[in-house]
Amino acid sequence: MNHGATGTRAPTLLSIIELGGYPDFKSLYRRAGYEVESVASVRKALGLLKNLTPDVIVAEFNYQSDFRDRTSSLESLLAVVQRSAKTRVILFYEKEHEHQLVKLTSRFPIHASLPFPIDIAVLEQSLPRTAAD
């Protein structure tokens, strides 16, 4: 696991798969040169971020209409991540929630937003280049 050490470490990608329902892209991430950490909730990701500064985070934007002051649980994660200038965030989202996603992307830096179904070629192009390229 990458704990923010420098040197010849592989870049780290944190995959947060809460709802899923799409292919597992871990092999794609590894082919792109990333060491992959995977968790099943934003809460678990927040715990991991105490000791890990990933180069890339790939997460789902799951709009939650029952939140009064937020659009999703991702906002807590993004507030932590924005402190690290090196971490890039890629979000997967449902097209019908795009108008809610805009509220999030206007407040936090998002590297790429990809609608479902995920286009693998676009996902590959969205991954920041690694030293393994």
mmCIF file of C-alpha atoms in Angstrom:
data_model
loop_
_atom_site.group_PDB
_atom_site.id
_atom_site.type_symbol
_atom_site.label_atom_id
_atom_site.label_comp_id
_atom_site.label_asym_id
_atom_site.label_seq_id
_atom_site.Cartn_x
_atom_site.Cartn_y
_atom_site.Cartn_z
ATOM 1 C CA MET A 1 0.000 0.000 0.000
ATOM 2 C CA ASN A 2 1.265 3.494 -0.809
ATOM 3 C CA HIS A 3 1.565 5.626 2.273
ATOM 4 C CA GLY A 4 2.714 8.738 0.450
ATOM 5 C CA ALA A 5 6.346 7.632 0.221
ATOM 6 C CA THR A 6 8.437 8.950 -2.606
ATOM 7 C CA GLY A 7 10.687 6.946 -4.870
ATOM 8 C CA THR A 8 9.867 4.375 -7.498
ATOM 9 C CA ARG A 9 6.508 3.335 -6.101
ATOM 10 C CA ALA A 10 3.663 2.604 -8.471
ATOM 11 C CA PRO A 11 1.032 5.325 -8.502
ATOM 12 C CA THR A 12 -2.024 4.402 -6.454
ATOM 13 C CA LEU A 13 -5.646 4.391 -7.566
ATOM 14 C CA LEU A 14 -8.426 4.206 -4.990
ATOM 15 C CA SER A 15 -11.604 2.662 -6.380
ATOM 16 C CA ILE A 16 -14.799 3.302 -4.400
ATOM 17 C CA ILE A 17 -17.557 0.946 -5.541
ATOM 18 C CA GLU A 18 -20.715 1.590 -3.518
ATOM 19 C CA LEU A 19 -23.544 0.423 -5.792
ATOM 20 C CA GLY A 20 -21.629 -1.201 -8.638
ATOM 21 C CA GLY A 21 -23.634 -2.790 -11.414
ATOM 22 C CA TYR A 22 -20.856 -2.201 -13.943
ATOM 23 C CA PRO A 23 -17.688 -4.103 -14.899
ATOM 24 C CA ASP A 24 -14.767 -4.343 -12.492
ATOM 25 C CA PHE A 25 -12.100 -2.074 -13.987
ATOM 26 C CA LYS A 26 -9.238 -3.165 -11.684
ATOM 27 C CA SER A 27 -7.392 -4.958 -14.499
ATOM 28 C CA LEU A 28 -7.661 -1.829 -16.682
ATOM 29 C CA TYR A 29 -6.282 0.303 -13.835
ATOM 30 C CA ARG A 30 -3.396 -2.132 -13.304
ATOM 31 C CA ARG A 31 -2.594 -2.203 -17.036
ATOM 32 C CA ALA A 32 -2.421 1.590 -16.876
ATOM 33 C CA GLY A 33 0.307 1.250 -14.221
ATOM 34 C CA TYR A 34 -1.666 1.748 -11.000
ATOM 35 C CA GLU A 35 -1.544 -0.140 -7.725
ATOM 36 C CA VAL A 36 -5.255 -0.527 -6.902
ATOM 37 C CA GLU A 37 -6.939 -0.177 -3.517
ATOM 38 C CA SER A 38 -10.676 -0.842 -3.464
ATOM 39 C CA VAL A 39 -13.337 -0.063 -0.856
ATOM 40 C CA ALA A 40 -17.124 -0.411 -0.788
ATOM 41 C CA SER A 41 -18.085 2.912 0.794
ATOM 42 C CA VAL A 42 -17.082 6.554 1.076
ATOM 43 C CA ARG A 43 -16.884 6.055 4.841
ATOM 44 C CA LYS A 44 -14.237 3.315 4.379
ATOM 45 C CA ALA A 45 -12.416 5.500 1.847
ATOM 46 C CA LEU A 46 -12.269 8.355 4.355
ATOM 47 C CA GLY A 47 -10.641 6.001 6.855
ATOM 48 C CA LEU A 48 -8.111 4.854 4.261
ATOM 49 C CA LEU A 49 -7.261 8.448 3.328
ATOM 50 C CA LYS A 50 -5.840 9.005 6.802
ATOM 51 C CA ASN A 51 -2.812 6.934 5.716
ATOM 52 C CA LEU A 52 -3.024 6.945 1.923
ATOM 53 C CA THR A 53 -2.695 9.742 -0.618
ATOM 54 C CA PRO A 54 -3.840 8.170 -3.880
ATOM 55 C CA ASP A 55 -2.863 9.593 -7.239
ATOM 56 C CA VAL A 56 -6.351 8.871 -8.574
ATOM 57 C CA ILE A 57 -9.731 8.222 -6.981
ATOM 58 C CA VAL A 58 -12.479 6.650 -9.071
ATOM 59 C CA ALA A 59 -15.900 6.845 -7.435
ATOM 60 C CA GLU A 60 -19.603 6.782 -8.183
ATOM 61 C CA PHE A 61 -21.706 9.890 -7.861
ATOM 62 C CA ASN A 62 -24.843 8.550 -6.188
ATOM 63 C CA TYR A 63 -27.269 11.437 -5.844
ATOM 64 C CA GLN A 64 -29.099 11.333 -2.534
ATOM 65 C CA SER A 65 -32.230 13.486 -2.559
ATOM 66 C CA ASP A 66 -32.722 13.008 1.198
ATOM 67 C CA PHE A 67 -29.601 15.101 1.942
ATOM 68 C CA ARG A 68 -30.710 18.662 2.660
ATOM 69 C CA ASP A 69 -27.371 20.449 2.392
ATOM 70 C CA ARG A 70 -25.389 18.069 0.160
ATOM 71 C CA THR A 71 -25.920 16.122 -3.040
ATOM 72 C CA SER A 72 -24.087 12.937 -2.014
ATOM 73 C CA SER A 73 -21.711 11.386 0.503
ATOM 74 C CA LEU A 74 -18.894 12.205 -1.899
ATOM 75 C CA GLU A 75 -18.770 15.789 -0.661
ATOM 76 C CA SER A 76 -17.065 14.737 2.581
ATOM 77 C CA LEU A 77 -14.505 12.776 0.599
ATOM 78 C CA LEU A 78 -13.875 15.592 -1.873
ATOM 79 C CA ALA A 79 -13.379 18.096 0.943
ATOM 80 C CA VAL A 80 -10.529 15.909 2.236
ATOM 81 C CA VAL A 81 -9.099 15.145 -1.206
ATOM 82 C CA GLN A 82 -8.956 18.760 -2.374
ATOM 83 C CA ARG A 83 -6.153 19.335 0.167
ATOM 84 C CA SER A 84 -3.912 17.112 -1.952
ATOM 85 C CA ALA A 85 -2.971 18.857 -5.168
ATOM 86 C CA LYS A 86 -1.778 15.600 -6.738
ATOM 87 C CA THR A 87 -4.960 13.519 -6.377
ATOM 88 C CA ARG A 88 -7.188 13.396 -9.468
ATOM 89 C CA VAL A 89 -10.846 12.387 -9.127
ATOM 90 C CA ILE A 90 -12.845 10.532 -11.772
ATOM 91 C CA LEU A 91 -16.582 10.158 -11.192
ATOM 92 C CA PHE A 92 -19.076 7.752 -12.727
ATOM 93 C CA TYR A 93 -22.673 9.029 -12.803
ATOM 94 C CA GLU A 94 -26.189 8.321 -14.008
ATOM 95 C CA LYS A 95 -27.164 10.689 -16.850
ATOM 96 C CA GLU A 96 -30.422 11.633 -15.105
ATOM 97 C CA HIS A 97 -28.375 13.031 -12.183
ATOM 98 C CA GLU A 98 -26.106 15.169 -14.335
ATOM 99 C CA HIS A 99 -27.789 18.414 -13.179
ATOM 100 C CA GLN A 100 -27.002 17.445 -9.562
ATOM 101 C CA LEU A 101 -23.448 16.502 -10.489
ATOM 102 C CA VAL A 102 -22.910 20.036 -11.818
ATOM 103 C CA LYS A 103 -23.524 21.362 -8.296
ATOM 104 C CA LEU A 104 -20.728 19.131 -7.039
ATOM 105 C CA THR A 105 -18.268 19.861 -9.847
ATOM 106 C CA SER A 106 -18.760 23.608 -9.390
ATOM 107 C CA ARG A 107 -17.462 23.290 -5.811
ATOM 108 C CA PHE A 108 -14.759 20.621 -6.105
ATOM 109 C CA PRO A 109 -12.066 19.895 -8.709
ATOM 110 C CA ILE A 110 -13.056 16.821 -10.722
ATOM 111 C CA HIS A 111 -10.618 15.470 -13.325
ATOM 112 C CA ALA A 112 -13.290 13.643 -15.350
ATOM 113 C CA SER A 113 -16.993 12.721 -15.135
ATOM 114 C CA LEU A 114 -18.126 9.680 -17.109
ATOM 115 C CA PRO A 115 -21.782 8.733 -17.610
ATOM 116 C CA PHE A 116 -23.073 5.170 -17.350
ATOM 117 C CA PRO A 117 -22.664 2.928 -19.233
ATOM 118 C CA ILE A 118 -18.926 3.551 -18.889
ATOM 119 C CA ASP A 119 -17.070 3.777 -22.203
ATOM 120 C CA ILE A 120 -13.833 1.870 -21.516
ATOM 121 C CA ALA A 121 -11.848 3.845 -24.104
ATOM 122 C CA VAL A 122 -12.927 7.136 -22.512
ATOM 123 C CA LEU A 123 -12.074 5.793 -19.051
ATOM 124 C CA GLU A 124 -8.593 4.803 -20.253
ATOM 125 C CA GLN A 125 -8.091 8.260 -21.777
ATOM 126 C CA SER A 126 -9.278 9.868 -18.522
ATOM 127 C CA LEU A 127 -6.687 8.118 -16.378
ATOM 128 C CA PRO A 128 -3.732 10.435 -15.779
ATOM 129 C CA ARG A 129 -0.590 9.172 -17.458
ATOM 130 C CA THR A 130 1.710 7.156 -15.231
ATOM 131 C CA ALA A 131 5.427 6.599 -15.314
ATOM 132 C CA ALA A 132 4.622 3.070 -16.519
ATOM 133 C CA ASP A 133 3.457 4.464 -19.882
#
